XYZ file of C-alpha atoms in Angstrom:
759
model
C 3.676 54.316 47.233
C 2.789 54.884 50.876
C -0.903 55.722 51.828
C 0.347 59.058 53.294
C 3.261 61.194 52.822
C 4.770 63.928 55.103
C 3.036 67.276 54.692
C 6.030 69.542 55.512
C 7.013 71.735 52.624
C 10.208 70.906 50.842
C 13.443 72.656 51.884
C 14.432 75.617 49.855
C 17.185 74.634 47.321
C 20.536 76.212 48.070
C 23.078 77.508 45.636
C 24.671 74.134 45.418
C 21.343 72.618 44.335
C 21.064 75.297 41.642
C 24.556 74.604 40.437
C 23.893 70.848 40.174
C 20.808 71.495 38.198
C 22.297 74.003 35.819
C 25.273 71.641 35.148
C 23.246 68.530 34.835
C 23.362 68.285 31.032
C 27.076 68.530 30.905
C 27.489 66.071 33.786
C 25.241 63.362 32.199
C 25.840 63.921 28.550
C 29.003 61.872 28.200
C 28.108 58.955 30.476
C 26.831 56.386 27.931
C 28.539 54.298 25.239
C 27.146 52.706 22.072
C 24.024 54.868 21.814
C 23.802 55.235 17.952
C 21.718 57.735 16.098
C 19.872 56.870 12.980
C 21.951 55.727 9.996
C 22.619 57.322 6.835
C 23.296 55.136 3.669
C 26.085 56.363 1.282
C 25.211 53.591 -1.260
C 23.766 50.085 -1.296
C 26.537 48.672 0.880
C 27.819 51.472 3.093
C 26.251 53.421 5.951
C 27.322 55.710 8.640
C 26.063 56.867 12.075
C 27.196 58.575 15.124
C 27.440 56.800 18.536
C 28.316 57.689 22.004
C 31.838 56.726 23.390
C 33.669 57.445 26.562
C 33.712 61.179 26.969
C 32.000 62.064 23.733
C 30.930 60.818 20.275
C 32.379 59.239 17.338
C 31.240 59.051 13.690
C 31.734 55.530 12.182
C 31.128 53.758 8.895
C 30.131 50.198 8.129
C 29.624 47.854 5.264
C 26.943 45.215 5.098
C 28.369 42.291 6.616
C 31.295 44.146 8.296
C 31.780 42.835 11.827
C 33.316 46.080 13.333
C 32.587 49.671 12.594
C 35.497 51.924 11.541
C 36.184 55.646 11.934
C 34.344 57.705 9.332
C 37.325 60.220 9.511
C 39.938 61.430 11.887
C 37.988 63.444 14.400
C 41.049 64.748 16.263
C 42.467 66.188 12.942
C 39.124 67.644 12.102
C 38.835 69.332 15.509
C 42.304 70.939 14.951
C 41.161 72.250 11.636
C 37.921 73.578 12.884
C 39.309 75.447 15.979
C 40.869 78.392 14.142
C 37.847 78.794 11.952
C 35.435 78.905 14.903
C 37.698 80.916 17.103
C 37.568 78.417 19.972
C 39.131 75.148 20.953
C 37.220 72.039 19.489
C 37.603 68.594 20.964
C 37.824 65.607 18.677
C 35.311 63.640 20.815
C 32.919 66.635 21.052
C 32.704 67.961 17.540
C 30.088 70.753 17.236
C 27.605 68.914 14.895
C 25.628 65.745 15.097
C 25.318 65.018 11.354
C 26.970 65.869 8.061
C 26.875 65.605 4.319
C 29.585 64.047 2.405
C 30.908 64.967 -1.169
C 30.306 62.364 -3.827
C 33.984 61.421 -3.918
C 34.175 61.190 -0.184
C 36.998 63.637 0.060
C 35.114 66.381 2.030
C 32.224 66.796 4.456
C 29.847 69.652 5.098
C 28.236 70.462 8.401
C 26.096 73.183 9.914
C 28.051 74.763 12.657
C 27.326 78.028 14.461
C 24.501 79.124 12.181
C 26.380 78.503 8.988
C 27.875 75.748 6.787
C 31.487 74.609 6.967
C 33.318 72.451 4.551
C 36.249 70.342 5.564
C 38.610 68.436 3.152
C 39.418 64.980 4.453
C 42.118 64.085 2.041
C 45.720 65.028 2.827
C 45.943 67.959 5.325
C 42.563 68.518 6.880
C 41.273 72.112 6.037
C 38.014 73.716 7.036
C 36.385 76.875 5.603
C 33.035 78.623 5.528
C 30.853 77.317 2.706
C 27.832 78.273 0.757
C 26.196 76.451 -2.058
C 27.421 77.728 -5.470
C 24.919 79.469 -7.838
C 21.870 81.584 -6.978
C 19.514 80.675 -4.142
C 15.806 80.238 -4.680
C 13.820 83.330 -3.768
C 12.698 83.019 -0.171
C 9.090 82.861 0.824
C 7.438 84.137 3.970
C 6.147 80.823 5.763
C 5.995 79.295 2.395
C 3.081 81.373 1.140
C 4.388 84.685 -0.049
C 7.417 85.243 -2.168
C 9.882 87.898 -1.059
C 9.855 90.242 -4.018
C 12.606 92.290 -2.460
C 15.031 89.361 -3.382
C 15.653 88.709 -7.095
C 14.467 85.389 -8.297
C 16.802 82.858 -9.814
C 16.189 83.396 -13.517
C 18.475 80.592 -14.739
C 17.133 79.204 -18.075
C 15.766 75.748 -17.707
C 17.026 73.328 -20.393
C 14.730 70.826 -22.169
C 15.350 67.103 -21.478
C 16.535 66.539 -25.038
C 19.066 69.358 -24.622
C 17.816 71.416 -27.522
C 16.071 74.348 -26.028
C 15.947 76.627 -22.920
C 12.989 78.255 -21.423
C 13.191 81.325 -19.246
C 11.480 84.457 -17.981
C 12.887 87.926 -18.538
C 11.353 91.295 -17.961
C 7.821 89.840 -17.589
C 8.013 87.831 -20.798
C 8.306 84.012 -21.283
C 11.067 83.143 -23.831
C 12.193 79.992 -25.676
C 15.784 79.773 -26.895
C 17.061 77.293 -29.471
C 20.532 76.288 -28.366
C 21.776 75.187 -31.851
C 21.642 78.787 -33.257
C 20.954 80.919 -30.200
C 17.720 82.296 -31.475
C 14.911 83.193 -29.072
C 11.142 83.405 -29.362
C 8.867 85.349 -27.050
C 5.893 83.219 -26.115
C 4.142 85.590 -23.684
C 4.817 89.167 -22.849
C 1.989 90.090 -20.497
C 3.740 89.523 -17.113
C 3.442 92.401 -14.749
C 4.396 93.177 -11.172
C 1.013 92.316 -9.907
C 0.686 89.248 -12.119
C 4.126 87.719 -13.042
C 5.649 84.612 -14.364
C 7.757 82.856 -11.852
C 11.142 82.003 -13.410
C 11.757 79.464 -10.766
C 8.781 77.326 -11.470
C 9.555 76.238 -15.062
C 9.091 72.434 -15.474
C 9.629 70.649 -18.820
C 7.543 67.654 -20.147
C 9.769 64.576 -20.433
C 9.362 64.569 -24.254
C 10.430 68.162 -24.470
C 7.278 69.040 -26.387
C 5.980 71.576 -23.816
C 6.801 73.270 -20.578
C 4.821 74.722 -17.634
C 5.468 77.954 -15.761
C 3.519 79.387 -12.811
C 1.822 82.729 -13.115
C 1.551 84.542 -9.794
C -0.665 87.053 -8.207
C 1.374 88.173 -5.325
C -0.010 88.202 -1.681
C 0.391 90.780 1.020
C 3.946 91.737 1.696
C 3.482 92.231 5.497
C 6.811 92.872 7.263
C 7.490 92.533 10.974
C 9.903 95.333 12.301
C 12.099 94.452 15.229
C 14.649 96.658 16.984
C 17.908 95.006 17.932
C 18.545 97.076 21.071
C 22.003 95.899 21.922
C 23.991 94.712 18.904
C 27.508 93.344 19.742
C 29.224 95.000 16.834
C 27.955 98.601 17.269
C 26.792 101.060 19.877
C 23.528 102.206 18.152
C 20.418 99.870 17.867
C 19.687 98.237 14.590
C 16.326 97.811 12.748
C 15.501 94.508 11.202
C 12.473 93.504 9.094
C 11.088 90.092 8.130
C 8.550 89.123 5.562
C 5.807 87.675 7.861
C 2.334 86.898 6.519
C -0.272 86.542 9.243
C -3.743 85.050 9.452
C -6.115 86.624 6.950
C -3.455 88.116 4.796
C -3.546 87.527 1.017
C -1.243 84.708 -0.058
C 0.397 84.246 -3.514
C -2.090 82.828 -5.991
C -0.304 80.279 -8.456
C -1.822 79.319 -11.713
C -0.091 76.928 -14.172
C 0.339 78.079 -17.736
C 1.532 75.560 -20.358
C 3.459 76.475 -23.621
C 3.811 74.274 -26.585
C 7.150 74.234 -28.119
C 6.417 73.487 -31.749
C 3.707 76.117 -32.157
C 4.388 78.505 -29.377
C 0.826 77.990 -28.284
C -0.172 79.063 -24.780
C -2.504 76.922 -22.758
C -4.232 78.586 -19.858
C -5.546 76.105 -17.250
C -9.050 76.963 -16.023
C -8.916 77.576 -12.313
C -12.374 76.713 -11.180
C -11.071 73.542 -9.287
C -8.257 75.436 -7.486
C -9.764 78.887 -7.348
C -8.986 79.736 -3.675
C -5.623 78.136 -2.887
C -3.566 78.255 0.368
C -1.043 76.593 -1.857
C -0.642 74.187 -4.827
C 2.297 71.829 -4.861
C 4.768 72.242 -7.639
C 2.977 70.858 -10.769
C 4.847 67.829 -12.326
C 4.495 66.220 -15.681
C 3.654 62.585 -15.859
C 6.088 60.235 -17.554
C 4.339 60.322 -20.994
C 4.135 64.204 -20.910
C 0.399 63.988 -21.670
C -0.782 65.217 -18.284
C 0.524 67.013 -15.220
C -0.537 67.000 -11.670
C -0.506 68.856 -8.477
C -2.087 68.828 -4.889
C -4.325 71.788 -4.137
C -4.999 72.795 -0.601
C -7.970 75.137 -0.298
C -7.637 78.240 1.892
C -8.946 77.260 5.234
C -7.661 73.668 5.064
C -11.111 72.103 4.738
C -10.553 70.753 1.176
C -7.698 69.158 -0.624
C -7.726 67.921 -4.163
C -5.349 66.015 -6.427
C -5.682 68.017 -9.771
C -4.724 66.467 -13.129
C -4.317 68.724 -16.079
C -4.431 67.639 -19.774
C -1.156 69.142 -21.095
C -2.697 69.454 -24.692
C -5.958 71.117 -23.842
C -5.438 72.552 -20.377
C -8.586 70.818 -19.058
C -8.430 70.191 -15.296
C -10.104 67.475 -13.330
C -10.204 66.360 -9.646
C -8.697 62.813 -9.365
C -9.400 62.535 -5.602
C -10.712 64.957 -2.981
C -10.659 65.146 0.779
C -13.104 67.341 2.661
C -13.746 67.958 6.295
C -16.004 70.072 8.383
C -13.075 70.775 10.626
C -9.671 70.441 8.874
C -7.876 68.260 6.393
C -4.542 67.639 8.143
C -1.866 68.888 5.692
C 0.861 69.126 8.268
C 4.294 67.454 8.255
C 4.128 64.325 5.952
C 0.313 63.968 5.956
C 0.291 65.747 2.591
C 2.514 63.333 1.030
C 1.334 61.317 -1.891
C 3.137 59.076 -4.599
C 2.324 58.875 -8.251
C 3.401 55.193 -9.086
C 5.739 55.095 -12.050
C 4.760 58.804 -12.753
C 2.042 57.520 -14.910
C -1.050 58.760 -13.106
C -2.671 55.318 -13.061
C -2.019 54.520 -9.392
C -1.487 57.057 -6.689
C -0.638 56.156 -3.017
C -2.740 58.696 -1.006
C -3.508 59.271 2.556
C -6.752 60.014 4.126
C -8.595 60.203 7.589
C -11.980 59.497 5.931
C -12.574 56.490 8.214
C -11.559 58.397 11.305
C -7.841 57.381 11.318
C -5.096 58.333 8.991
C -4.437 55.483 6.560
C -3.048 54.613 3.190
C -5.183 54.218 0.082
C -4.411 53.338 -3.580
C -6.285 55.744 -5.904
C -7.285 54.554 -9.487
C -5.990 57.672 -11.396
C -8.436 57.071 -14.202
C -11.763 56.533 -12.186
C -10.809 58.144 -8.893
C -11.849 55.081 -7.063
C -10.015 54.275 -3.736
C -8.804 51.034 -2.417
C -7.939 51.113 1.273
C -4.455 49.473 1.942
C -4.405 49.815 5.732
C -7.216 49.979 8.335
C -7.855 49.839 12.033
C -7.817 52.086 15.084
C -4.153 53.149 14.513
C -2.370 55.919 12.611
C -0.107 55.994 9.563
C 2.376 58.677 10.321
C 4.472 58.886 7.070
C 5.024 57.202 3.710
C 8.730 56.265 3.947
C 9.325 54.656 0.573
C 7.192 53.422 -2.320
C 8.968 50.339 -3.904
C 7.634 50.462 -7.393
C 9.645 47.296 -8.479
C 8.182 45.018 -5.840
C 4.909 47.100 -5.636
C 5.007 47.741 -2.016
C 4.685 50.735 0.283
C 6.909 51.225 3.373
C 5.498 53.565 6.135
C 5.697 54.393 9.735
C 2.718 54.083 12.035
C 1.744 54.122 15.672
C -0.956 52.567 17.807
C -1.108 49.201 16.012
C 1.170 47.413 18.553
C 0.215 46.737 22.217
C 1.285 49.187 24.830
C 1.886 52.838 24.379
C -0.293 54.094 21.447
C 2.322 56.646 20.336
C 5.299 54.254 19.802
C 6.568 54.530 16.171
C 6.991 51.301 14.236
C 7.619 50.604 10.630
C 5.577 48.520 8.244
C 5.323 47.276 4.637
C 2.107 46.529 2.570
C 1.610 45.435 -0.952
C -0.101 47.680 -3.497
C -3.275 45.599 -3.163
C -3.403 45.893 0.565
C -2.183 42.397 1.213
C 0.657 41.016 3.340
C 0.882 43.790 5.811
C 4.112 43.161 7.652
C 5.517 44.650 10.906
C 9.242 45.319 10.155
C 10.437 46.646 13.495
C 9.573 44.080 16.214
C 11.625 45.566 19.089
C 9.659 47.134 21.894
C 10.274 50.874 21.784
C 10.333 53.892 19.511
C 11.857 52.990 16.220
C 13.737 54.999 13.530
C 14.501 53.241 10.228
C 16.879 53.869 7.425
C 16.414 51.978 4.051
C 19.347 51.320 1.795
C 19.105 52.833 -1.696
C 18.681 49.451 -3.308
C 15.895 48.495 -0.872
C 17.796 45.319 0.235
C 18.585 46.330 3.808
C 17.731 48.677 6.577
C 19.082 49.870 9.856
C 16.618 49.998 12.760
C 17.480 52.005 15.782
C 15.014 51.791 18.700
C 14.789 52.586 22.453
C 12.427 53.427 25.168
C 12.635 55.979 28.128
C 14.125 53.089 30.316
C 16.065 51.319 27.515
C 19.083 52.761 25.698
C 19.303 52.556 21.929
C 19.623 49.223 20.133
C 20.757 49.422 16.495
C 20.218 46.567 14.105
C 20.870 45.607 10.489
C 17.924 43.735 8.883
C 17.093 42.205 5.626
C 14.471 44.200 3.743
C 12.887 41.246 2.026
C 11.619 39.684 5.213
C 12.763 41.731 8.288
C 15.188 38.996 9.257
C 17.884 40.249 11.717
C 21.353 40.073 10.303
C 23.414 41.754 12.763
C 23.085 43.780 16.110
C 25.318 46.729 15.349
C 25.122 48.602 18.614
C 23.688 48.031 22.132
C 23.760 51.167 24.203
C 25.229 51.084 27.694
C 23.907 53.682 30.193
C 25.058 52.026 33.419
C 27.396 54.916 34.166
C 24.533 57.282 33.696
C 22.208 55.269 36.130
C 25.084 55.111 38.627
C 25.428 58.892 38.534
C 21.769 59.209 39.806
C 19.783 59.255 36.568
C 16.252 57.955 36.871
C 14.303 56.991 33.839
C 10.933 58.885 33.540
C 7.970 56.912 34.431
C 4.897 56.604 32.079
C 1.402 56.999 33.353
C -1.967 56.617 31.554
C -5.263 57.790 32.830
C -8.690 58.488 31.176
C -9.299 61.940 29.717
C -12.256 64.228 29.790
C -14.619 61.654 28.465
C -13.806 59.171 31.162
C -12.487 56.516 28.645
C -9.849 57.783 26.213
C -6.411 56.967 27.370
C -4.308 59.991 28.042
C -0.484 59.286 28.127
C 2.165 61.264 30.002
C 5.519 60.869 31.764
C 6.675 61.629 35.223
C 10.105 63.026 36.129
C 11.016 62.691 39.793
C 13.908 64.148 41.691
C 17.117 62.202 41.567
C 16.966 61.855 45.341
C 13.163 61.290 45.350
C 11.792 60.179 48.758
C 8.348 58.483 48.529
C 7.536 59.685 52.008
C 7.756 63.334 51.094
C 5.132 65.542 49.233
C 6.284 67.327 46.117
C 4.712 70.344 44.433
C 3.945 69.475 40.665
C 5.037 71.411 37.457
C 3.718 70.530 34.055
C 5.945 71.081 31.034
C 3.427 71.762 28.294
C 3.396 71.963 24.461
C 0.069 71.348 23.035
C 0.673 72.310 19.350
C -1.787 70.380 17.178
C 0.942 69.544 14.583
C 2.277 66.515 16.487
C 2.360 64.676 19.734
C 5.086 65.915 22.111
C 5.733 63.556 25.001
C 9.211 61.934 24.718
C 9.165 58.306 23.926
C 12.834 57.365 23.168
C 15.887 57.296 25.487
C 16.625 60.848 26.358
C 19.063 62.403 23.810
C 21.118 64.381 26.132
C 23.364 65.715 23.285
C 20.351 67.632 21.615
C 20.580 71.249 22.670
C 17.069 72.112 21.364
C 15.658 69.390 23.479
C 17.392 70.753 26.570
C 14.251 72.602 27.876
C 11.747 69.697 27.733
C 14.175 66.924 28.578
C 17.176 67.713 30.727
C 15.349 70.972 31.746
C 12.621 68.819 33.388
C 15.022 66.726 35.381
C 16.974 69.876 36.363
C 13.842 71.420 37.721
C 12.769 68.355 39.476
C 16.043 68.017 41.318
C 15.251 71.303 43.033
C 12.428 69.706 44.811
C 9.508 69.238 42.300
C 7.856 66.402 40.247
C 7.727 67.467 36.571
C 5.344 65.915 34.091
C 4.539 66.041 30.388
C 1.212 65.057 28.847
C -0.273 64.771 25.435
C -4.031 65.773 25.789
C -6.792 65.830 23.067
C -6.163 68.250 20.201
C -2.706 66.956 19.509
C -1.846 64.566 16.625
C -1.108 60.841 16.086
C -4.385 59.552 17.475
C -7.849 59.459 15.895
C -9.336 62.271 13.858
C -11.859 62.896 16.634
C -9.035 63.197 19.171
C -7.263 65.728 16.924
C -10.351 67.673 15.998
C -10.675 69.070 19.556
C -8.127 71.669 18.384
C -10.307 73.069 15.699
C -10.932 76.700 16.206
C -10.178 75.919 19.788
C -6.432 76.272 20.538
C -7.210 77.793 24.004
C -8.519 74.294 24.988
C -4.836 72.843 24.723
C -6.147 69.445 26.077
C -6.542 71.017 29.570
C -9.596 69.096 30.670
C -7.599 65.794 29.871
C -4.480 67.159 31.528
C -6.367 68.009 34.732
C -8.050 64.555 34.865
C -4.662 62.930 34.481
C -3.066 65.003 37.255
C -5.961 64.042 39.608
C -5.818 60.454 38.714
C -2.114 60.389 39.572
C -2.591 62.342 42.747
C -5.227 59.842 43.925
C -2.776 56.906 43.696
C 0.502 58.671 44.615
C 0.635 60.406 47.999
C 3.937 62.188 47.152
C 2.152 63.949 44.179
C 1.029 67.224 45.813
C -1.366 69.225 43.696
C -3.258 70.671 46.785
C -1.529 74.100 46.408
C -2.099 74.292 42.587
C 0.012 73.091 39.716
C 2.895 75.039 37.971
C 3.201 75.105 34.243
C 5.733 76.260 31.724
C 6.180 76.191 27.937
C 7.557 77.932 24.959
C 6.082 79.114 21.547
C 2.687 77.356 21.407
C 3.546 76.087 24.856
C 3.938 79.669 25.946
C 0.400 80.336 24.821
C -0.727 77.186 26.596
C 0.938 78.244 29.864
C -0.701 81.666 29.861
C -4.008 80.196 28.929
C -3.762 77.794 31.974
C -3.832 80.855 34.277
C -6.653 82.476 32.365
C -9.009 79.584 31.688
C -8.094 77.155 34.559
C -6.816 79.309 37.479
C -8.542 77.016 40.082
C -5.949 74.342 39.110
C -2.941 76.046 37.649
C -1.453 78.836 39.808
C 2.109 79.562 38.525
C 3.293 79.870 34.864
C 6.453 80.605 33.079
C 5.713 81.361 29.247
C 8.541 81.753 26.747
C 7.977 83.614 23.354
C 4.378 82.474 23.129
C 2.038 83.013 20.113
C -0.475 84.372 22.585
C -2.913 85.725 19.955
C -3.131 83.509 16.917
C -3.857 86.542 14.771
C -0.440 87.871 15.496
C 1.419 84.719 14.564
C 2.399 83.086 11.314
C -0.366 82.437 8.685
C 0.445 78.806 7.847
C 0.437 77.190 11.354
C -2.606 79.179 12.640
C -4.888 78.873 9.692
C -4.378 75.136 9.644
C -5.913 74.756 13.075
C -8.044 78.059 13.495
C -9.352 78.272 10.082
C -10.052 81.005 7.550
C -11.348 83.636 7.327
C -10.293 84.966 10.691
C -13.387 84.929 13.065
C -14.303 85.129 16.732
C -12.566 81.816 17.614
C -9.229 83.616 17.348
C -10.465 86.085 19.968
C -11.657 83.285 22.251
C -8.254 81.763 22.456
C -6.378 85.083 22.742
C -4.228 85.794 25.771
C -4.661 89.501 25.074
C -8.471 89.542 24.934
C -8.742 87.453 27.963
C -6.088 89.189 30.028
C -8.595 90.289 32.688
C -9.277 86.500 33.471
C -5.512 86.047 34.695
C -5.125 84.632 38.199
C -1.979 83.370 39.793
C 1.661 84.242 39.181
C 2.971 84.770 35.602
C 6.595 85.301 34.126
C 6.678 86.144 30.494
C 10.035 85.637 28.768
C 10.682 87.078 25.302
C 13.615 87.176 22.927
C 13.545 90.566 21.249
C 14.565 89.121 17.939
C 12.225 86.300 17.754
C 12.086 85.241 14.005
C 9.414 82.566 14.624
C 6.677 84.343 16.606
C 6.335 88.047 16.297
C 7.738 89.380 19.686
C 5.079 92.031 19.713
C 2.747 89.373 20.736
C 4.339 89.200 24.118
C 4.331 92.957 24.600
C 0.493 93.026 23.580
C -0.127 90.585 26.395
C 1.843 92.837 28.779
C -0.044 95.888 27.623
C -3.378 94.223 28.196
C -2.404 92.901 31.623
C -1.275 96.309 32.724
C -4.600 97.751 31.478
C -6.388 95.141 33.364
C -4.448 95.968 36.531
C -2.709 92.562 36.767
C 0.546 91.850 38.374
C 3.045 89.935 36.386
C 6.836 89.537 35.583
C 8.402 90.270 32.200
C 11.881 89.383 31.192
C 13.031 90.801 27.728
C 16.303 89.325 26.581
C 18.204 91.510 24.104
C 19.545 90.054 20.939
C 17.980 86.593 21.293
C 15.434 84.797 19.220
C 12.839 82.025 19.472
C 15.097 79.771 21.335
C 15.879 82.053 24.137
C 17.025 80.195 27.270
C 16.551 76.803 25.496
C 18.841 76.559 22.559
C 20.228 80.015 22.720
C 22.267 81.813 25.317
C 22.037 82.865 28.066
C 20.587 79.479 28.866
C 21.804 79.243 32.468
C 20.473 82.665 33.333
C 17.057 82.165 31.902
C 16.887 78.735 33.543
C 17.803 80.096 36.824
C 15.147 82.794 36.626
C 12.584 80.012 35.795
C 13.801 78.079 38.696
C 13.532 81.119 40.931
C 9.953 81.730 39.943
C 8.811 78.300 40.741
C 10.718 78.073 44.004
C 9.204 81.389 45.257
C 5.657 81.022 44.053
C 4.926 77.280 43.976
C 7.261 75.897 46.637
C 6.742 79.039 48.777
C 10.416 79.308 49.651
C 13.073 82.075 49.396
C 15.670 81.926 46.682
C 19.395 83.019 47.077
C 20.158 86.777 46.749
C 22.046 86.392 43.448
C 22.910 90.129 43.316
C 24.889 89.696 46.446
C 27.130 87.288 44.595
C 29.065 89.581 42.339
C 28.474 88.083 38.855
C 24.963 86.809 39.931
C 25.665 83.269 38.800
C 25.100 80.048 40.919
């Protein structure tokens, strides 16, 4: 980089520049070949995947040892069958789904298209129709913690493993039917609306001697009400409601009750060890039927226990416990455990007790733990427990040199010996094991390297065949620049903070470019892209193609993972505890300043712009409230601006329970008077993920504080407004305009003078 760059401001982008940016995804999406997605095995020998091909995509099948892939089905014929069903022309190379399920006989596929399932017959004449699973659906739950009692539960009787009896719940009673003569016995009749037996929870012991059913004290049935102002099928507005528990609301309290078949005896399980649940996992009987087990997560997420219950006496004991003064991370797959052979003698467990998430083997009798993995790196997920060979397959990051977030896959023996790295390629890996555990397909890439897909031997990781090697030469020839990675110390002056840099396609190192940060600081993951950009993924449009489209108007756009996000040490993650307003900003600002010190084209002298959605929307607003000396322009989509207004599950995991003053400290509403700079709020009125009232409460507080801001409410749209939901181009153009006017300090085209108002 030059020591100095021109100080003249960038030229205002014209209509042609807007048009190129808004069409970038369509222009670049079909310029690669051989970029394969993760594989799906259909049996021990066959697997399928999708790969890019000239002008689109193709779904292919392979057998182990097969030299060339073959078409999974006739895509042109399927497109012809789909077109009348969807009411639009469908191209065979551009089918409107990226994955599908296949019937057992291979004669039909099912795919999610346009917010619903379709089923297409592949034998004979291709036919497609809308499809829904047969039989009753499970009763829905609001964010997993409160059953929707306005929907009837599936009360289908549950048959015993020996086929002789059925257990079921009817009118508040628990009944047992003998199938040989049809006679029924009432085992309990004390169910009530405020303390009922859940008919969907019945689980039989393997020996058919007893069964378990959950008794439930229902939580708060809070409902969010939304007005659909402009429905497309009627003139008048429509009112919609949604079961939506929020932080502090009562959740369903589940308690297992066991019934003995021979005697009809009811066995109540004492609840002292799981008295205050956020949730308990579905209890499962062990293989011998003598015990059952479940994972208990205490309300507030500071304690987790594996509970074992004696199925004969109901006595409960804690096999293993996790406790934290901050939070026990129960998000994503960190709550997964595996009961080896379903015998309760050995349990594969995850814990951050040494400061990093690692695997442990728990002695189910004594509760003693043996650590299977260790070191300054993170186990991400248990992939497969191979009980036959006594091995655990898992994904992890931070063990290999380079970027600490790169996902790799490993295998370790039950005694912690012979830890093997199974994905040696340099990049972000995605692995698919065959059902017989003999082979796996490994797909990996980097920001600057297209996908490579390999078939390997699961016994030793030996490479058997390179299946695909992606070619992106046409994409690079069209002007694509791979994002750069940059690492700088965070707030403590030593912890590496990793981010990426997206420069304009016509980047000129002698110019100075204003800087915009695309932010998402949700503590439930790390968020900076690592693999080759998946241009076909509409939901990634905002953070990926959206960053390049914005950069091409004359900005440098960056993404950063600061402290408080996941997949680093426990201490790194703990920064988020009761502190979502932090959002890693001290680390982000240090990163920006470090890059500006070495790159003269990186101009942060006039302040940095920032945009984000959902938790990123909250982060973008907080940037102008808590760090207005650094961030000066923000665009915030559908933010959870006050964590008391958002869903119970996500917010209590990081902000704790009961609700306390920490919620107010992070609130964009309570801190409205601190706002400086320029703010655009965007909200989809039918947001089903974050209560849209959260945005309006921010607007109300800003008005009462005398603050100027812009608000764009988009009728009929939900949480993905402007990103995965139309009108994408309009919303993106409004975002572009906001940064051009307020950060670049340039005039934008007069769109209203152009008829339809489109670039």
